[in-house]
Every structure is written in C-alpha cells, then in structure tokens.
Amino acid sequence: MMKNRHWWILLSACLTACHQPDDKERVLSFAGRDASCPFITTTTDGKIAVSWIETEGGTDTGLIYYAVSEDKGRSFSAALPVPESRGVLPHAENMPKMVFKPDGEIIAMYGVEQNDARNKYAGRVFYTRSLDNGKTWLPAQPLVTDTGSYDQRYFDMALLSSGEAAAIWLDNRKETENEGSTLYFAVTDGHNGFRQERPVAQTVCQCCRTDLYTDDKGAVHIAFRDIINDSIRDMVHTVSTDGGASFTPLKRISADNWIVRGCPHTGPAMVKNSEGLHFAWFTMGGGQGVFYCRSLDNGVTYTHKEQVSTMPMAKHPQITVVGNEQVMMVWDEPVKAGKTFNSRIGFQVRKGTGEVLKTGTLTADSLYVTFPVIKGVDKHTALIAYTKRTGESEQVCYRLFE
C-alpha cells in the first residue's frame, strides 16, 4: 500500500511538472513602439514564425513584422519587416496572417480601412508575396478585384494538401436581404496569387473572425459564427474533402441559441488529432464564456458542450494540439484589480480524448494582456504569444508552456 501511495505521488508530480507555464516572458516587438495582433505559423522547413503589427509615428496604422525561431520558440531571429504592408490596421480579431508555401513563396495578408460611405466600418483585405524567402516583397494587391465588393474582413489562410494556399473572408456581396455577410473561399494558382473566388455561405455574423483549417487527411474545415433564423448567432462548421471544390451543409457545433442583436467580436477555433476534431468558442447562449466540444466523425455529430472557463466574460479562445494528442486552449478574461479591471490569459490542457488535465492562468492578475494565440511546437511544448499593455503602450510577448 505504501509503495502504491509513493507511486501515485510521483505520478501526480510528473503530471504537474509536464503541464507548467514557463514564467520567463520574452518580448518580440521593438521597444518604444506600439505592437499588437500576434499570429503563429510555421515555415516550409517546420520552424516557428510569429508575426505582429507595429504602429509608426503615433499613427493608427502600421507595418507587419515577423521573426523565426530555430529552436522551437526558445529564441527568435531579429524582427523582419514586410515593407509592402504599410498601412495595415491593427485589429486583433482581424489579425494579419502569414503562410509559407512549399514552393518557397511567403504570403502576408492583412486588413486596411476602406472609408466607404455605404458602411463606415468597411475594410479591405490586401496581400503581398515574397518569392525569395523574405528578402524582397511584391507590391501589395487586393484580395478582391470585383468593384461590387466594398467590404472584406475577418479573413483566414491555410495551406492545402496540394501545396497551394486557401483563404476565406467575409464580404458584403450577397444574394439575400437578410442580415449578415457572405463567406468567400479562394485558392492560389502557383505564383499567380489567389484565384477562382466563390461564395460558401451567406448570413454570416459580420464581426467575428473565421477559422480555416486543413487536417492531416487533406480535408478543409471552416468554422464561423452564423446568423440563424435572423436572430440566433451560433457557431457552425463545414468541411470539404475535395480541396475546397465543394463543402458539406453547415452544421451547428452546439445549439446555444444565442439571440443577440450586436457584434460579439469573438470567433471560433478548431484543431484535429487522432481522436477527432476539437472546437472552442465564446457564447452567451445556454451559459456564458468559453466552451469546448469535439466531433469524432469529422463533423457529422458533435459532443455536448462543456464550459472551459470559470469567468463568465472569458473570450477569444484559441486551440492547438501538443505532440500528436493533447489539446490545449488559451483565452483572455477580465479580472478585478482594485477599483478597475485588468485582463489575464487562462489556459486548459485536455487529453486527446477530451478529458480535462489542468486549468489555470498564464499571466498575473496585475497585468493587462489580451488576445493570446497558441501553437504546439513539439511533443511536450506549446508557444503562446499575446499583447501586453503597459501604461499607454502595448508590446507583443511570448512564453512557452511545457
């Protein structure tokens, strides 16, 4: 009995040690500049790359920078600019994205203000490309050239199994009078940029980020907040098994039945491991905060949702797989600090089958940190990047979770 007790204590200590945040916070952005909107991706040869925005000269717009790690996130190269992105508008739900294609092309996509009289919140999406590993960049070009489109926002990019890059975005063009935007899909054609755009869904919530994901079988998944029956704003999922040529009918990942006449500004996140698809999202329908569910049959059915965060206003979840199995989520949540509120990063680690292993916080209650992003970097480690406010300025920071 005593031997078994010692074994259990040792196992518990190992589980705790294997799921601890690295307290060493590192700063990626330049000192003296406002920085925000981090995004994590991988290069063609599997290195971790983080991009972000830095504003210039006290203006509201800025430039994209990125840095690459040779040691799985323990250190990063000097920040590299994407000079053709000048004028990018910082918006953490509409953060810039980068994709490194197998043919050597790098694509950086970002949003700018449109200043259109038909919609004061309208934006446009541009992208710029490098064909020489970031040494030079081609002039930025609009994602959409149709003059009927005056508002494109909340885009995402992902690599397809073909080696081409796909993009989705919300667009004002639609064939219905019902509220909402149309979700469009396009794919690159070699080094000729994005081509053959087409609509996938209409009546999409106009103000929440979308999520595009390619799984290990080559299936293309899309998740977003839909407007159902003109009033319900719930998360839906669709999948393509033919490289985006066709998609399955939309299915709600959870019947939250959240009725809201407004803009939640918090979209879904998804990832897949050998046990199936895993989803995280924010809702105020049937509970309030960040929730989780999974699908064991590639989106045919979904498990009943489980609340992830104990704070009711936890938002902006992101999700990744660590190694080949464990699932980890991060989000931001308000926390009372004296007479005001700060913001901290929460996390949860689950087994590959969905059972909770550990829930906690990554940052102190005395800080103001928001919009975390996360990516598994090896069998035991995840990299988390986020925006931290200090006084009147912001910087992009990161830490490891091992």
PDB file of N, CA and C in Angstrom, residues 327-397:
ATOM      1  N   VAL A 327      -4.654  18.358 -26.175  1.00  0.00           N
ATOM      2  CA  VAL A 327      -5.267  19.576 -26.688  1.00  0.00           C
ATOM      3  C   VAL A 327      -5.095  20.672 -25.647  1.00  0.00           C
ATOM      4  N   MET A 328      -4.710  21.858 -26.097  1.00  0.00           N
ATOM      5  CA  MET A 328      -4.556  22.987 -25.183  1.00  0.00           C
ATOM      6  C   MET A 328      -5.283  24.197 -25.721  1.00  0.00           C
ATOM      7  N   MET A 329      -6.003  24.875 -24.833  1.00  0.00           N
ATOM      8  CA  MET A 329      -6.736  26.091 -25.178  1.00  0.00           C
ATOM      9  C   MET A 329      -6.222  27.256 -24.351  1.00  0.00           C
ATOM     10  N   VAL A 330      -6.255  28.454 -24.935  1.00  0.00           N
ATOM     11  CA  VAL A 330      -5.988  29.695 -24.218  1.00  0.00           C
ATOM     12  C   VAL A 330      -7.078  30.698 -24.568  1.00  0.00           C
ATOM     13  N   TRP A 331      -7.260  31.696 -23.700  1.00  0.00           N
ATOM     14  CA  TRP A 331      -8.260  32.738 -23.911  1.00  0.00           C
ATOM     15  C   TRP A 331      -7.886  33.922 -23.033  1.00  0.00           C
ATOM     16  N   ASP A 332      -8.579  35.048 -23.180  1.00  0.00           N
ATOM     17  CA  ASP A 332      -8.390  36.150 -22.239  1.00  0.00           C
ATOM     18  C   ASP A 332      -9.655  36.350 -21.425  1.00  0.00           C
ATOM     19  N   GLU A 333      -9.497  36.884 -20.213  1.00  0.00           N
ATOM     20  CA  GLU A 333     -10.632  37.075 -19.318  1.00  0.00           C
ATOM     21  C   GLU A 333     -10.361  38.264 -18.405  1.00  0.00           C
ATOM     22  N   PRO A 334     -11.399  39.061 -18.111  1.00  0.00           N
ATOM     23  CA  PRO A 334     -11.214  40.201 -17.217  1.00  0.00           C
ATOM     24  C   PRO A 334     -11.018  39.733 -15.779  1.00  0.00           C
ATOM     25  N   VAL A 335     -10.258  40.500 -15.015  1.00  0.00           N
ATOM     26  CA  VAL A 335     -10.030  40.178 -13.609  1.00  0.00           C
ATOM     27  C   VAL A 335     -10.012  41.487 -12.820  1.00  0.00           C
ATOM     28  N   LYS A 336     -10.715  41.511 -11.686  1.00  0.00           N
ATOM     29  CA  LYS A 336     -10.811  42.725 -10.867  1.00  0.00           C
ATOM     30  C   LYS A 336      -9.460  43.026 -10.234  1.00  0.00           C
ATOM     31  N   ALA A 337      -9.029  44.278 -10.351  1.00  0.00           N
ATOM     32  CA  ALA A 337      -7.770  44.733  -9.769  1.00  0.00           C
ATOM     33  C   ALA A 337      -8.041  46.062  -9.080  1.00  0.00           C
ATOM     34  N   GLY A 338      -8.357  45.988  -7.811  1.00  0.00           N
ATOM     35  CA  GLY A 338      -8.701  47.200  -7.084  1.00  0.00           C
ATOM     36  C   GLY A 338     -10.023  47.765  -7.569  1.00  0.00           C
ATOM     37  N   LYS A 339      -9.994  49.006  -8.017  1.00  0.00           N
ATOM     38  CA  LYS A 339     -11.219  49.654  -8.488  1.00  0.00           C
ATOM     39  C   LYS A 339     -11.394  49.542  -9.999  1.00  0.00           C
ATOM     40  N   THR A 340     -10.512  48.831 -10.636  1.00  0.00           N
ATOM     41  CA  THR A 340     -10.590  48.695 -12.090  1.00  0.00           C
ATOM     42  C   THR A 340     -10.479  47.224 -12.476  1.00  0.00           C
ATOM     43  N   PHE A 341     -10.415  46.974 -13.790  1.00  0.00           N
ATOM     44  CA  PHE A 341     -10.269  45.612 -14.287  1.00  0.00           C
ATOM     45  C   PHE A 341      -9.002  45.495 -15.115  1.00  0.00           C
ATOM     46  N   ASN A 342      -8.292  44.420 -14.923  1.00  0.00           N
ATOM     47  CA  ASN A 342      -7.202  44.033 -15.809  1.00  0.00           C
ATOM     48  C   ASN A 342      -7.675  42.875 -16.680  1.00  0.00           C
ATOM     49  N   SER A 343      -6.740  42.277 -17.419  1.00  0.00           N
ATOM     50  CA  SER A 343      -7.071  41.133 -18.266  1.00  0.00           C
ATOM     51  C   SER A 343      -5.936  40.129 -18.189  1.00  0.00           C
ATOM     52  N   ARG A 344      -6.269  38.853 -18.032  1.00  0.00           N
ATOM     53  CA  ARG A 344      -5.259  37.806 -17.915  1.00  0.00           C
ATOM     54  C   ARG A 344      -5.527  36.706 -18.925  1.00  0.00           C
ATOM     55  N   ILE A 345      -4.536  35.837 -19.117  1.00  0.00           N
ATOM     56  CA  ILE A 345      -4.663  34.714 -20.036  1.00  0.00           C
ATOM     57  C   ILE A 345      -4.953  33.449 -19.236  1.00  0.00           C
ATOM     58  N   GLY A 346      -6.042  32.769 -19.577  1.00  0.00           N
ATOM     59  CA  GLY A 346      -6.356  31.480 -18.994  1.00  0.00           C
ATOM     60  C   GLY A 346      -5.957  30.359 -19.937  1.00  0.00           C
ATOM     61  N   PHE A 347      -5.772  29.155 -19.380  1.00  0.00           N
ATOM     62  CA  PHE A 347      -5.422  28.015 -20.211  1.00  0.00           C
ATOM     63  C   PHE A 347      -6.099  26.761 -19.683  1.00  0.00           C
ATOM     64  N   GLN A 348      -6.248  25.787 -20.574  1.00  0.00           N
ATOM     65  CA  GLN A 348      -6.710  24.459 -20.181  1.00  0.00           C
ATOM     66  C   GLN A 348      -6.038  23.419 -21.060  1.00  0.00           C
ATOM     67  N   VAL A 349      -5.574  22.337 -20.424  1.00  0.00           N
ATOM     68  CA  VAL A 349      -4.988  21.205 -21.135  1.00  0.00           C
ATOM     69  C   VAL A 349      -5.934  20.019 -20.996  1.00  0.00           C
ATOM     70  N   ARG A 350      -6.190  19.333 -22.105  1.00  0.00           N
ATOM     71  CA  ARG A 350      -7.045  18.154 -22.115  1.00  0.00           C
ATOM     72  C   ARG A 350      -6.319  16.980 -22.756  1.00  0.00           C
ATOM     73  N   LYS A 351      -6.714  15.795 -22.347  1.00  0.00           N
ATOM     74  CA  LYS A 351      -6.244  14.603 -23.028  1.00  0.00           C
ATOM     75  C   LYS A 351      -6.728  14.634 -24.477  1.00  0.00           C
ATOM     76  N   GLY A 352      -6.120  13.804 -25.301  1.00  0.00           N
ATOM     77  CA  GLY A 352      -6.563  13.721 -26.688  1.00  0.00           C
ATOM     78  C   GLY A 352      -8.008  13.317 -26.828  1.00  0.00           C
ATOM     79  N   THR A 353      -8.526  12.615 -25.829  1.00  0.00           N
ATOM     80  CA  THR A 353      -9.921  12.180 -25.827  1.00  0.00           C
ATOM     81  C   THR A 353     -10.853  13.197 -25.192  1.00  0.00           C
ATOM     82  N   GLY A 354     -10.322  14.341 -24.755  1.00  0.00           N
ATOM     83  CA  GLY A 354     -11.165  15.426 -24.284  1.00  0.00           C
ATOM     84  C   GLY A 354     -11.236  15.638 -22.792  1.00  0.00           C
ATOM     85  N   GLU A 355     -10.750  14.680 -21.968  1.00  0.00           N
ATOM     86  CA  GLU A 355     -10.842  14.846 -20.525  1.00  0.00           C
ATOM     87  C   GLU A 355      -9.867  15.919 -20.045  1.00  0.00           C
ATOM     88  N   VAL A 356     -10.328  16.739 -19.084  1.00  0.00           N
ATOM     89  CA  VAL A 356      -9.520  17.850 -18.575  1.00  0.00           C
ATOM     90  C   VAL A 356      -8.356  17.329 -17.740  1.00  0.00           C
ATOM     91  N   LEU A 357      -7.151  17.832 -18.022  1.00  0.00           N
ATOM     92  CA  LEU A 357      -5.963  17.539 -17.223  1.00  0.00           C
ATOM     93  C   LEU A 357      -5.622  18.678 -16.276  1.00  0.00           C
ATOM     94  N   LYS A 358      -5.707  19.910 -16.763  1.00  0.00           N
ATOM     95  CA  LYS A 358      -5.300  21.049 -15.929  1.00  0.00           C
ATOM     96  C   LYS A 358      -5.929  22.322 -16.477  1.00  0.00           C
ATOM     97  N   THR A 359      -6.361  23.195 -15.576  1.00  0.00           N
ATOM     98  CA  THR A 359      -6.879  24.517 -15.925  1.00  0.00           C
ATOM     99  C   THR A 359      -6.192  25.537 -15.030  1.00  0.00           C
ATOM    100  N   GLY A 360      -5.829  26.690 -15.589  1.00  0.00           N
ATOM    101  CA  GLY A 360      -5.167  27.698 -14.775  1.00  0.00           C
ATOM    102  C   GLY A 360      -5.016  29.003 -15.519  1.00  0.00           C
ATOM    103  N   THR A 361      -4.124  29.857 -15.024  1.00  0.00           N
ATOM    104  CA  THR A 361      -3.840  31.136 -15.665  1.00  0.00           C
ATOM    105  C   THR A 361      -2.354  31.220 -15.996  1.00  0.00           C
ATOM    106  N   LEU A 362      -2.064  31.873 -17.093  1.00  0.00           N
ATOM    107  CA  LEU A 362      -0.680  32.022 -17.550  1.00  0.00           C
ATOM    108  C   LEU A 362      -0.056  33.325 -17.085  1.00  0.00           C
ATOM    109  N   THR A 363      -0.869  34.358 -16.872  1.00  0.00           N
ATOM    110  CA  THR A 363      -0.340  35.684 -16.560  1.00  0.00           C
ATOM    111  C   THR A 363      -0.946  36.187 -15.257  1.00  0.00           C
ATOM    112  N   ALA A 364      -0.263  37.119 -14.626  1.00  0.00           N
ATOM    113  CA  ALA A 364      -0.667  37.629 -13.323  1.00  0.00           C
ATOM    114  C   ALA A 364      -1.881  38.548 -13.434  1.00  0.00           C
ATOM    115  N   ASP A 365      -2.657  38.602 -12.351  1.00  0.00           N
ATOM    116  CA  ASP A 365      -3.836  39.467 -12.318  1.00  0.00           C
ATOM    117  C   ASP A 365      -3.463  40.945 -12.366  1.00  0.00           C
ATOM    118  N   SER A 366      -2.230  41.263 -12.066  1.00  0.00           N
ATOM    119  CA  SER A 366      -1.782  42.657 -12.052  1.00  0.00           C
ATOM    120  C   SER A 366      -1.474  43.191 -13.446  1.00  0.00           C
ATOM    121  N   LEU A 367      -1.507  42.312 -14.472  1.00  0.00           N
ATOM    122  CA  LEU A 367      -1.183  42.706 -15.840  1.00  0.00           C
ATOM    123  C   LEU A 367      -2.440  42.884 -16.679  1.00  0.00           C
ATOM    124  N   TYR A 368      -2.258  43.513 -17.849  1.00  0.00           N
ATOM    125  CA  TYR A 368      -3.359  43.641 -18.811  1.00  0.00           C
ATOM    126  C   TYR A 368      -2.891  43.004 -20.116  1.00  0.00           C
ATOM    127  N   VAL A 369      -3.273  41.751 -20.322  1.00  0.00           N
ATOM    128  CA  VAL A 369      -2.840  41.005 -21.504  1.00  0.00           C
ATOM    129  C   VAL A 369      -4.058  40.442 -22.209  1.00  0.00           C
ATOM    130  N   THR A 370      -4.033  40.450 -23.541  1.00  0.00           N
ATOM    131  CA  THR A 370      -5.214  40.081 -24.323  1.00  0.00           C
ATOM    132  C   THR A 370      -4.831  39.301 -25.578  1.00  0.00           C
ATOM    133  N   PHE A 371      -5.845  38.703 -26.187  1.00  0.00           N
ATOM    134  CA  PHE A 371      -5.776  38.056 -27.493  1.00  0.00           C
ATOM    135  C   PHE A 371      -4.580  37.103 -27.630  1.00  0.00           C
ATOM    136  N   PRO A 372      -4.568  36.044 -26.834  1.00  0.00           N
ATOM    137  CA  PRO A 372      -3.485  35.068 -26.975  1.00  0.00           C
ATOM    138  C   PRO A 372      -3.660  34.216 -28.227  1.00  0.00           C
ATOM    139  N   VAL A 373      -2.545  33.774 -28.769  1.00  0.00           N
ATOM    140  CA  VAL A 373      -2.535  32.769 -29.840  1.00  0.00           C
ATOM    141  C   VAL A 373      -1.599  31.655 -29.390  1.00  0.00           C
ATOM    142  N   ILE A 374      -1.811  30.444 -29.895  1.00  0.00           N
ATOM    143  CA  ILE A 374      -1.079  29.291 -29.385  1.00  0.00           C
ATOM    144  C   ILE A 374      -0.780  28.306 -30.505  1.00  0.00           C
ATOM    145  N   LYS A 375       0.370  27.627 -30.382  1.00  0.00           N
ATOM    146  CA  LYS A 375       0.715  26.577 -31.333  1.00  0.00           C
ATOM    147  C   LYS A 375       1.633  25.566 -30.655  1.00  0.00           C
ATOM    148  N   GLY A 376       1.321  24.273 -30.818  1.00  0.00           N
ATOM    149  CA  GLY A 376       2.204  23.235 -30.326  1.00  0.00           C
ATOM    150  C   GLY A 376       3.493  23.227 -31.122  1.00  0.00           C
ATOM    151  N   VAL A 377       4.637  23.120 -30.418  1.00  0.00           N
ATOM    152  CA  VAL A 377       5.926  23.177 -31.117  1.00  0.00           C
ATOM    153  C   VAL A 377       6.688  21.853 -31.058  1.00  0.00           C
ATOM    154  N   ASP A 378       6.366  20.988 -30.098  1.00  0.00           N
ATOM    155  CA  ASP A 378       6.937  19.649 -30.079  1.00  0.00           C
ATOM    156  C   ASP A 378       6.023  18.759 -29.244  1.00  0.00           C
ATOM    157  N   LYS A 379       6.488  17.592 -28.828  1.00  0.00           N
ATOM    158  CA  LYS A 379       5.625  16.629 -28.141  1.00  0.00           C
ATOM    159  C   LYS A 379       5.167  17.098 -26.769  1.00  0.00           C
ATOM    160  N   HIS A 380       5.870  18.072 -26.188  1.00  0.00           N
ATOM    161  CA  HIS A 380       5.567  18.462 -24.815  1.00  0.00           C
ATOM    162  C   HIS A 380       5.365  19.962 -24.629  1.00  0.00           C
ATOM    163  N   THR A 381       5.523  20.746 -25.683  1.00  0.00           N
ATOM    164  CA  THR A 381       5.607  22.194 -25.515  1.00  0.00           C
ATOM    165  C   THR A 381       4.681  22.938 -26.453  1.00  0.00           C
ATOM    166  N   ALA A 382       4.076  24.020 -25.936  1.00  0.00           N
ATOM    167  CA  ALA A 382       3.294  24.932 -26.754  1.00  0.00           C
ATOM    168  C   ALA A 382       3.872  26.331 -26.606  1.00  0.00           C
ATOM    169  N   LEU A 383       3.753  27.124 -27.669  1.00  0.00           N
ATOM    170  CA  LEU A 383       4.173  28.520 -27.661  1.00  0.00           C
ATOM    171  C   LEU A 383       2.925  29.389 -27.624  1.00  0.00           C
ATOM    172  N   ILE A 384       2.899  30.349 -26.704  1.00  0.00           N
ATOM    173  CA  ILE A 384       1.773  31.276 -26.587  1.00  0.00           C
ATOM    174  C   ILE A 384       2.303  32.687 -26.773  1.00  0.00           C
ATOM    175  N   ALA A 385       1.675  33.456 -27.645  1.00  0.00           N
ATOM    176  CA  ALA A 385       2.009  34.867 -27.847  1.00  0.00           C
ATOM    177  C   ALA A 385       0.771  35.702 -27.552  1.00  0.00           C
ATOM    178  N   TYR A 386       0.973  36.943 -27.120  1.00  0.00           N
ATOM    179  CA  TYR A 386      -0.158  37.779 -26.727  1.00  0.00           C
ATOM    180  C   TYR A 386       0.270  39.241 -26.725  1.00  0.00           C
ATOM    181  N   THR A 387      -0.704  40.128 -26.570  1.00  0.00           N
ATOM    182  CA  THR A 387      -0.456  41.558 -26.478  1.00  0.00           C
ATOM    183  C   THR A 387      -0.524  41.982 -25.011  1.00  0.00           C
ATOM    184  N   LYS A 388       0.495  42.694 -24.539  1.00  0.00           N
ATOM    185  CA  LYS A 388       0.518  43.176 -23.158  1.00  0.00           C
ATOM    186  C   LYS A 388       0.536  44.695 -23.147  1.00  0.00           C
ATOM    187  N   ARG A 389      -0.378  45.270 -22.383  1.00  0.00           N
ATOM    188  CA  ARG A 389      -0.446  46.718 -22.249  1.00  0.00           C
ATOM    189  C   ARG A 389       0.319  47.150 -21.014  1.00  0.00           C
ATOM    190  N   THR A 390       1.201  48.144 -21.189  1.00  0.00           N
ATOM    191  CA  THR A 390       1.936  48.733 -20.079  1.00  0.00           C
ATOM    192  C   THR A 390       1.767  50.246 -20.168  1.00  0.00           C
ATOM    193  N   GLY A 391       0.986  50.795 -19.243  1.00  0.00           N
ATOM    194  CA  GLY A 391       0.683  52.217 -19.339  1.00  0.00           C
ATOM    195  C   GLY A 391      -0.140  52.501 -20.578  1.00  0.00           C
ATOM    196  N   GLU A 392       0.359  53.364 -21.433  1.00  0.00           N
ATOM    197  CA  GLU A 392      -0.345  53.711 -22.665  1.00  0.00           C
ATOM    198  C   GLU A 392       0.186  52.966 -23.877  1.00  0.00           C
ATOM    199  N   SER A 393       1.170  52.106 -23.690  1.00  0.00           N
ATOM    200  CA  SER A 393       1.762  51.405 -24.827  1.00  0.00           C
ATOM    201  C   SER A 393       1.479  49.912 -24.750  1.00  0.00           C
ATOM    202  N   GLU A 394       1.654  49.223 -25.886  1.00  0.00           N
ATOM    203  CA  GLU A 394       1.438  47.782 -25.979  1.00  0.00           C
ATOM    204  C   GLU A 394       2.654  47.128 -26.619  1.00  0.00           C
ATOM    205  N   GLN A 395       2.914  45.885 -26.227  1.00  0.00           N
ATOM    206  CA  GLN A 395       4.001  45.131 -26.825  1.00  0.00           C
ATOM    207  C   GLN A 395       3.561  43.684 -27.027  1.00  0.00           C
ATOM    208  N   VAL A 396       4.208  42.999 -27.952  1.00  0.00           N
ATOM    209  CA  VAL A 396       3.917  41.596 -28.217  1.00  0.00           C
ATOM    210  C   VAL A 396       4.926  40.743 -27.455  1.00  0.00           C
ATOM    211  N   CYS A 397       4.405  39.849 -26.621  1.00  0.00           N
ATOM    212  CA  CYS A 397       5.237  38.995 -25.795  1.00  0.00           C
ATOM    213  C   CYS A 397       4.916  37.535 -26.077  1.00  0.00           C
TER     214      CYS A 397
END
